[in-house]
Amino acid sequence: MSHTVLVVEDDVDIRQALIEILEDHGFGTLGARDGADALDILSRAAELPCVILLDLMMPVMDGATFRQAQRNDPRLASIPVVLLSAYRDVEKHAAPLDAVSVLRKPPSVRELVTVLRSHC
Amino acid sequence: MTSSPSDTEIAANPEPSETASPRSIDERFRALVSSVKDYAIFMLDPSGKIETWNAGAERTKGYLAEEIIGQHMSRFYTPEDLARGLPAKLLAQAIRDGRVESEGWRVRKDGTRFWADVVITALVDDAGRLIGFAKVTRDLTERLHAQEEQLRLAHAEEAVRLRDEFLSIAAHELRTPLSALQLQLQGLLERPEGIDSRIRAKLERACRSGDRMVTLVDALLDVSRITSGSFNLSASRFDLADAVEDVVERFREHAVRAGSTVTVRAERGLEGRWDRLRIEQVVTNLLTNALKYAAGTPVEIDLSGTEQDVIISVADEGPGIPESEKERIFLRFERAAPMRNFGGLGLGLYVARQITEAHGGEISLASDRPRGAQFLIRLPRAHLPGSTG
C-alpha cells in the first residue's frame, strides 16, 4: 500500500509546511496548488496516493469541485479525502463532500499524523 | 398678526358675498396672503424696498411690518452675500428672466440665520414697465438640518460598513500566514528525532502566542460573519456538562497561570440540541474573561436545568462590573476594564451574546452580588431543529 499523501493547498507556505511535517513523519508526499493541479497530478501518477489532504477554498478549482470530479472518476473515487479548512464550522462544510475526516487549520501535528496514518 | 393698512380695511369688512365683485376677490386674496404664516410673502418696489409684509414674513424674519416696510431687502442677506452683491444680482436676474429662485442663508432680525428658499418675481404693468417684485420666502432650516442629519447618519453607516469589510478582509488575510507559521512551529516541536529542551520551551511559547493570535483573528472573523448574516449553527444532541468540562480541561494550564481554580458543578441530564462548537465558544469567552479580569480569584461554573431550558452560570470574585456598564459590555469592541490595563478586542461578550441569541437564549449579568461578576446564560433545550441560520 502507498504511503504517499497528496496535499492540495493553494497557499505555498502552508503546503510546504504540511509536506515537510509529513515527510518528517515518514510519509511520501505530492503537492498540488489547486483542484485542477491535483487532478492533473493524479492523472499522471504511476502510484496513487493513500489519502488526499484537501483544502476547501482555493482559486481555479476549489475543494468541493475537485471532490466531485474525483468521485466521478472510477480510478480515483476510492481514495479517501481528509478535508482541511479555516472554517470554524468545517464539519458542516465537510458533510456533503463525504470526507473520511475533517481538520481545522492549522491542525495539530499529532492530529494530522494520526488521521493520515489511519488511511495509509 | 401685523397687517398693512389695506389689510385692516379688509378685516373690518369681512361679510361674504355670493356674487363677489372683482375688487372683493382681490381684497380677499390680499387678506389670504397677509394671513399665510408658513411663507413670507411680500412686495418690493422697483428698487428692492419692502412695500408689504405678511404674518409669515414676521414669523420667518422676526420684523414687525412697521419696522421693515420701506427698508431695502438686502437687510435679510448675510455679510458674505452682500459683499458679492447677491441682492442686486437676484433682482437683475428676476428682471431679465421674469423670476429667479435661490436657496441660501438669510439673516433674521435677531441676527440668527435660516436656510431660505426664495422666489422673486418681477411685476410689470401693461406697458411692460417694472412696477416692483413679489418675493416669497420659505424657511427650510429644519428640512436642511434633517437632510444634514440623514447625510451624517449615512456617512456613519458607511464608515461602519467599511470598517466591518476591512476587518473581514484583514482577518481572512491574517489567518492564512498565521496557519503557515503555526504549522512550521509545530513541525519543529514534533520532529520525530526530538529537539533540545531549551529550544522546545521557546517554541512552545511561540506556539502559545500563535494560538492567541488565532483566537483574536477568529473573533474578528466571527464578527464579520455575524454582521454579514452568514453566521450559521450546526445543531447536534449532546450533554452540556460534557462540553463545559472539555472547555475547562483545555483551560487547566491557563487557570494555573492566572492563579485561579475553576470548579464545575453540574446537574445530571443536561441534554439538548445546540451547536457544540459555538456553545464551547461561549463558555470559552466567559472563562477567558474571568481568568483575565478576576485573575487570582476562584471561578465557579454551575450548570442546571429545567424541562425546557438549561442555565450556565459563570461566576468570579474579581472587581465585578458596575451597574452602568452592564449593557455596554455586550456591544462590539467594548470591554469591562480600561484598554490600557487589559488587552483584547472587546469582542468576547458580543460574540457570546450573538451565539446565545441565535440559540433562542439570553445572556445576562446577575445583579445584587456583593463582589465579582456572574454571567447567566439561558439556553432552550430544543430551539434548533437541525442546522439553522
mmCIF file of C-alpha atoms in Angstrom, chain B residues 54-292:
data_model
loop_
_atom_site.group_PDB
_atom_site.id
_atom_site.type_symbol
_atom_site.label_atom_id
_atom_site.label_comp_id
_atom_site.label_asym_id
_atom_site.label_seq_id
_atom_site.Cartn_x
_atom_site.Cartn_y
_atom_site.Cartn_z
ATOM 1 C CA ASN B 54 -47.419 89.313 5.927
ATOM 2 C CA ALA B 55 -47.704 87.064 9.009
ATOM 3 C CA GLY B 56 -45.312 84.536 7.516
ATOM 4 C CA ALA B 57 -42.697 87.225 6.921
ATOM 5 C CA GLU B 58 -42.969 88.389 10.508
ATOM 6 C CA ARG B 59 -42.661 84.839 11.747
ATOM 7 C CA THR B 60 -39.782 83.913 9.478
ATOM 8 C CA LYS B 61 -37.707 87.061 9.715
ATOM 9 C CA GLY B 62 -38.756 88.473 13.083
ATOM 10 C CA TYR B 63 -39.551 92.043 11.978
ATOM 11 C CA LEU B 64 -42.874 93.777 12.549
ATOM 12 C CA ALA B 65 -44.366 95.463 9.482
ATOM 13 C CA GLU B 66 -43.716 98.957 10.857
ATOM 14 C CA GLU B 67 -40.052 98.105 11.423
ATOM 15 C CA ILE B 68 -39.328 96.800 7.973
ATOM 16 C CA ILE B 69 -41.608 98.473 5.412
ATOM 17 C CA GLY B 70 -39.533 100.966 3.477
ATOM 18 C CA GLN B 71 -36.251 99.137 4.201
ATOM 19 C CA HIS B 72 -34.242 97.510 1.427
ATOM 20 C CA MET B 73 -34.480 93.742 1.097
ATOM 21 C CA SER B 74 -30.684 93.469 1.320
ATOM 22 C CA ARG B 75 -31.182 93.686 5.089
ATOM 23 C CA PHE B 76 -32.025 89.926 5.070
ATOM 24 C CA TYR B 77 -28.753 88.908 3.444
ATOM 25 C CA THR B 78 -25.574 87.716 5.102
ATOM 26 C CA PRO B 79 -22.447 89.909 5.017
ATOM 27 C CA GLU B 80 -20.835 87.377 2.675
ATOM 28 C CA ASP B 81 -23.740 87.575 0.197
ATOM 29 C CA LEU B 82 -23.797 91.378 0.482
ATOM 30 C CA ALA B 83 -20.095 91.500 -0.282
ATOM 31 C CA ARG B 84 -20.669 89.643 -3.548
ATOM 32 C CA GLY B 85 -23.680 91.800 -4.401
ATOM 33 C CA LEU B 86 -26.200 88.985 -4.329
ATOM 34 C CA PRO B 87 -29.393 91.052 -3.690
ATOM 35 C CA ALA B 88 -28.781 93.238 -6.758
ATOM 36 C CA LYS B 89 -27.841 90.208 -8.855
ATOM 37 C CA LEU B 90 -31.068 88.410 -7.923
ATOM 38 C CA LEU B 91 -33.213 91.444 -8.757
ATOM 39 C CA ALA B 92 -31.399 91.857 -12.087
ATOM 40 C CA GLN B 93 -31.959 88.215 -12.933
ATOM 41 C CA ALA B 94 -35.662 88.487 -11.992
ATOM 42 C CA ILE B 95 -35.980 91.474 -14.366
ATOM 43 C CA ARG B 96 -34.194 89.617 -17.135
ATOM 44 C CA ASP B 97 -35.910 86.210 -16.775
ATOM 45 C CA GLY B 98 -39.207 87.184 -15.157
ATOM 46 C CA ARG B 99 -38.379 85.252 -11.982
ATOM 47 C CA VAL B 100 -35.454 83.919 -10.012
ATOM 48 C CA GLU B 101 -35.286 81.174 -7.407
ATOM 49 C CA SER B 102 -32.429 80.677 -4.999
ATOM 50 C CA GLU B 103 -31.584 78.865 -1.801
ATOM 51 C CA GLY B 104 -29.228 80.188 0.815
ATOM 52 C CA TRP B 105 -28.679 81.550 4.281
ATOM 53 C CA ARG B 106 -30.657 84.635 5.277
ATOM 54 C CA VAL B 107 -30.492 86.687 8.469
ATOM 55 C CA ARG B 108 -33.344 87.247 10.948
ATOM 56 C CA LYS B 109 -33.836 90.409 12.968
ATOM 57 C CA ASP B 110 -32.086 88.821 15.946
ATOM 58 C CA GLY B 111 -29.029 88.012 13.813
ATOM 59 C CA THR B 112 -29.663 84.275 13.624
ATOM 60 C CA ARG B 113 -29.562 82.634 10.224
ATOM 61 C CA PHE B 114 -32.105 80.458 8.479
ATOM 62 C CA TRP B 115 -31.904 78.440 5.288
ATOM 63 C CA ALA B 116 -34.280 80.049 2.814
ATOM 64 C CA ASP B 117 -35.851 79.089 -0.455
ATOM 65 C CA VAL B 118 -36.549 82.412 -2.172
ATOM 66 C CA VAL B 119 -38.584 83.155 -5.311
ATOM 67 C CA ILE B 120 -38.525 86.700 -6.659
ATOM 68 C CA THR B 121 -40.935 87.512 -9.466
ATOM 69 C CA ALA B 122 -40.667 90.758 -11.450
ATOM 70 C CA LEU B 123 -44.007 92.594 -11.767
ATOM 71 C CA VAL B 124 -44.653 94.696 -14.865
ATOM 72 C CA ASP B 125 -47.568 96.856 -15.975
ATOM 73 C CA ASP B 126 -49.483 96.558 -19.226
ATOM 74 C CA ALA B 127 -46.813 98.613 -20.974
ATOM 75 C CA GLY B 128 -44.081 96.245 -19.756
ATOM 76 C CA ARG B 129 -42.608 98.708 -17.251
ATOM 77 C CA LEU B 130 -41.237 97.290 -13.995
ATOM 78 C CA ILE B 131 -43.546 98.174 -11.112
ATOM 79 C CA GLY B 132 -41.869 96.081 -8.440
ATOM 80 C CA PHE B 133 -41.278 92.497 -7.274
ATOM 81 C CA ALA B 134 -43.203 89.792 -5.439
ATOM 82 C CA LYS B 135 -40.954 87.885 -3.064
ATOM 83 C CA VAL B 136 -41.868 84.535 -1.495
ATOM 84 C CA THR B 137 -39.507 83.085 1.089
ATOM 85 C CA ARG B 138 -39.789 79.704 2.770
ATOM 86 C CA ASP B 139 -37.780 78.742 5.862
ATOM 87 C CA LEU B 140 -36.191 75.363 5.065
ATOM 88 C CA THR B 141 -33.827 75.261 8.038
ATOM 89 C CA GLU B 142 -35.491 72.227 9.603
ATOM 90 C CA ARG B 143 -35.500 70.373 6.321
ATOM 91 C CA LEU B 144 -31.841 71.267 5.812
ATOM 92 C CA HIS B 145 -30.984 70.010 9.292
ATOM 93 C CA ALA B 146 -32.948 66.806 8.658
ATOM 94 C CA GLN B 147 -31.063 66.330 5.372
ATOM 95 C CA GLU B 148 -27.742 67.014 7.076
ATOM 96 C CA GLU B 149 -28.648 64.569 9.840
ATOM 97 C CA GLN B 150 -29.590 61.966 7.250
ATOM 98 C CA LEU B 151 -26.312 62.555 5.470
ATOM 99 C CA ARG B 152 -24.343 62.267 8.718
ATOM 100 C CA LEU B 153 -26.167 59.020 9.510
ATOM 101 C CA ALA B 154 -25.477 57.669 6.024
ATOM 102 C CA HIS B 155 -21.783 58.585 6.378
ATOM 103 C CA ALA B 156 -21.627 56.919 9.792
ATOM 104 C CA GLU B 157 -23.304 53.767 8.464
ATOM 105 C CA GLU B 158 -20.940 53.706 5.517
ATOM 106 C CA ALA B 159 -17.957 54.128 7.850
ATOM 107 C CA VAL B 160 -19.160 51.186 9.956
ATOM 108 C CA ARG B 161 -19.704 49.093 6.831
ATOM 109 C CA LEU B 162 -16.214 49.904 5.560
ATOM 110 C CA ARG B 163 -14.748 49.087 8.968
ATOM 111 C CA ASP B 164 -16.516 45.707 9.039
ATOM 112 C CA GLU B 165 -15.442 44.988 5.480
ATOM 113 C CA PHE B 166 -11.858 45.882 6.317
ATOM 114 C CA LEU B 167 -11.915 43.724 9.463
ATOM 115 C CA SER B 168 -13.241 40.794 7.476
ATOM 116 C CA ILE B 169 -10.569 41.138 4.779
ATOM 117 C CA ALA B 170 -7.820 41.733 7.355
ATOM 118 C CA ALA B 171 -8.883 38.706 9.406
ATOM 119 C CA HIS B 172 -9.024 36.428 6.355
ATOM 120 C CA GLU B 173 -5.672 37.675 5.134
ATOM 121 C CA LEU B 174 -4.042 37.225 8.542
ATOM 122 C CA ARG B 175 -5.436 33.733 9.059
ATOM 123 C CA THR B 176 -3.505 32.075 6.218
ATOM 124 C CA PRO B 177 0.087 33.141 7.077
ATOM 125 C CA LEU B 178 -0.756 32.532 10.721
ATOM 126 C CA SER B 179 -1.701 28.940 9.894
ATOM 127 C CA ALA B 180 1.554 28.528 7.985
ATOM 128 C CA LEU B 181 3.540 29.947 10.900
ATOM 129 C CA GLN B 182 1.888 27.659 13.413
ATOM 130 C CA LEU B 183 2.426 24.622 11.220
ATOM 131 C CA GLN B 184 6.119 25.457 10.935
ATOM 132 C CA LEU B 185 6.459 25.885 14.707
ATOM 133 C CA GLN B 186 4.543 22.700 15.406
ATOM 134 C CA GLY B 187 6.537 20.854 12.771
ATOM 135 C CA LEU B 188 9.716 21.803 14.639
ATOM 136 C CA LEU B 189 8.237 20.881 18.029
ATOM 137 C CA GLU B 190 7.055 17.485 16.836
ATOM 138 C CA ARG B 191 10.150 16.377 14.961
ATOM 139 C CA PRO B 192 10.433 12.609 15.483
ATOM 140 C CA GLU B 193 14.141 12.875 16.382
ATOM 141 C CA GLY B 194 13.291 15.314 19.215
ATOM 142 C CA ILE B 195 14.709 18.774 19.975
ATOM 143 C CA ASP B 196 16.807 20.498 22.609
ATOM 144 C CA SER B 197 14.760 21.252 25.736
ATOM 145 C CA ARG B 198 15.618 24.991 25.727
ATOM 146 C CA ILE B 199 14.537 25.326 22.111
ATOM 147 C CA ARG B 200 11.417 23.321 22.914
ATOM 148 C CA ALA B 201 10.447 25.774 25.660
ATOM 149 C CA LYS B 202 10.896 28.716 23.290
ATOM 150 C CA LEU B 203 8.919 27.010 20.543
ATOM 151 C CA GLU B 204 6.110 26.208 22.976
ATOM 152 C CA ARG B 205 5.918 29.860 23.980
ATOM 153 C CA ALA B 206 5.888 30.873 20.306
ATOM 154 C CA CYS B 207 3.066 28.368 19.696
ATOM 155 C CA ARG B 208 1.056 29.814 22.585
ATOM 156 C CA SER B 209 1.441 33.294 21.115
ATOM 157 C CA GLY B 210 0.316 31.906 17.775
ATOM 158 C CA ASP B 211 -2.734 30.341 19.438
ATOM 159 C CA ARG B 212 -3.641 33.683 20.971
ATOM 160 C CA MET B 213 -3.356 35.344 17.588
ATOM 161 C CA VAL B 214 -5.591 32.698 16.039
ATOM 162 C CA THR B 215 -8.173 33.329 18.774
ATOM 163 C CA LEU B 216 -8.119 37.074 18.092
ATOM 164 C CA VAL B 217 -8.350 36.654 14.336
ATOM 165 C CA ASP B 218 -11.173 34.119 14.740
ATOM 166 C CA ALA B 219 -13.092 36.604 16.886
ATOM 167 C CA LEU B 220 -12.813 39.151 14.064
ATOM 168 C CA LEU B 221 -13.961 36.544 11.558
ATOM 169 C CA ASP B 222 -16.935 35.716 13.790
ATOM 170 C CA VAL B 223 -17.902 39.372 13.932
ATOM 171 C CA SER B 224 -17.712 39.720 10.176
ATOM 172 C CA ARG B 225 -19.906 36.605 9.817
ATOM 173 C CA ILE B 226 -22.415 37.977 12.327
ATOM 174 C CA THR B 227 -22.609 41.389 10.667
ATOM 175 C CA SER B 228 -22.836 39.924 7.164
ATOM 176 C CA GLY B 229 -25.548 37.469 8.252
ATOM 177 C CA SER B 230 -23.504 34.379 7.348
ATOM 178 C CA PHE B 231 -23.324 33.103 10.910
ATOM 179 C CA ASN B 232 -24.758 29.576 10.817
ATOM 180 C CA LEU B 233 -25.316 26.992 13.531
ATOM 181 C CA SER B 234 -24.992 23.224 13.209
ATOM 182 C CA ALA B 235 -27.105 21.536 15.859
ATOM 183 C CA SER B 236 -26.382 18.167 17.397
ATOM 184 C CA ARG B 237 -27.601 16.487 20.562
ATOM 185 C CA PHE B 238 -25.137 16.474 23.478
ATOM 186 C CA ASP B 239 -24.874 16.917 27.227
ATOM 187 C CA LEU B 240 -23.938 20.453 28.195
ATOM 188 C CA ALA B 241 -21.807 19.230 31.104
ATOM 189 C CA ASP B 242 -19.546 17.276 28.712
ATOM 190 C CA ALA B 243 -18.944 20.345 26.554
ATOM 191 C CA VAL B 244 -18.231 22.594 29.554
ATOM 192 C CA GLU B 245 -15.884 20.022 31.095
ATOM 193 C CA ASP B 246 -13.998 19.852 27.779
ATOM 194 C CA VAL B 247 -13.518 23.624 27.781
ATOM 195 C CA VAL B 248 -12.399 23.701 31.417
ATOM 196 C CA GLU B 249 -9.947 20.890 30.739
ATOM 197 C CA ARG B 250 -8.407 22.886 27.896
ATOM 198 C CA PHE B 251 -8.057 25.852 30.299
ATOM 199 C CA ARG B 252 -6.314 23.962 33.142
ATOM 200 C CA GLU B 253 -2.879 25.333 32.378
ATOM 201 C CA HIS B 254 -4.239 28.818 31.668
ATOM 202 C CA ALA B 255 -6.073 28.807 35.041
ATOM 203 C CA VAL B 256 -2.926 27.782 36.873
ATOM 204 C CA ARG B 257 -1.017 30.646 35.247
ATOM 205 C CA ALA B 258 -3.824 33.043 36.272
ATOM 206 C CA GLY B 259 -3.703 31.740 39.863
ATOM 207 C CA SER B 260 -7.375 30.729 39.738
ATOM 208 C CA THR B 261 -9.188 27.487 40.403
ATOM 209 C CA VAL B 262 -12.075 26.585 38.125
ATOM 210 C CA THR B 263 -14.838 24.465 39.639
ATOM 211 C CA VAL B 264 -17.706 22.945 37.655
ATOM 212 C CA ARG B 265 -20.922 21.833 39.365
ATOM 213 C CA ALA B 266 -23.409 20.196 37.046
ATOM 214 C CA GLU B 267 -26.777 18.568 37.441
ATOM 215 C CA ARG B 268 -27.363 15.323 35.588
ATOM 216 C CA GLY B 269 -29.198 15.115 32.297
ATOM 217 C CA LEU B 270 -28.429 18.481 30.731
ATOM 218 C CA GLU B 271 -29.005 17.303 27.202
ATOM 219 C CA GLY B 272 -30.214 19.489 24.398
ATOM 220 C CA ARG B 273 -29.799 20.367 20.710
ATOM 221 C CA TRP B 274 -27.192 23.058 20.249
ATOM 222 C CA ASP B 275 -24.155 23.879 18.135
ATOM 223 C CA ARG B 276 -21.480 22.306 20.298
ATOM 224 C CA LEU B 277 -18.528 24.291 18.962
ATOM 225 C CA ARG B 278 -20.406 27.568 19.430
ATOM 226 C CA ILE B 279 -21.578 26.711 22.956
ATOM 227 C CA GLU B 280 -17.999 25.804 23.820
ATOM 228 C CA GLN B 281 -17.002 29.174 22.386
ATOM 229 C CA VAL B 282 -19.465 30.985 24.697
ATOM 230 C CA VAL B 283 -18.075 29.186 27.739
ATOM 231 C CA THR B 284 -14.532 29.806 26.493
ATOM 232 C CA ASN B 285 -15.171 33.544 26.154
ATOM 233 C CA LEU B 286 -16.687 33.822 29.645
ATOM 234 C CA LEU B 287 -13.929 31.750 31.192
ATOM 235 C CA THR B 288 -11.255 33.775 29.373
ATOM 236 C CA ASN B 289 -12.765 36.976 30.768
ATOM 237 C CA ALA B 290 -12.965 35.580 34.294
ATOM 238 C CA LEU B 291 -9.328 34.440 34.199
ATOM 239 C CA LYS B 292 -8.268 37.791 32.764
#
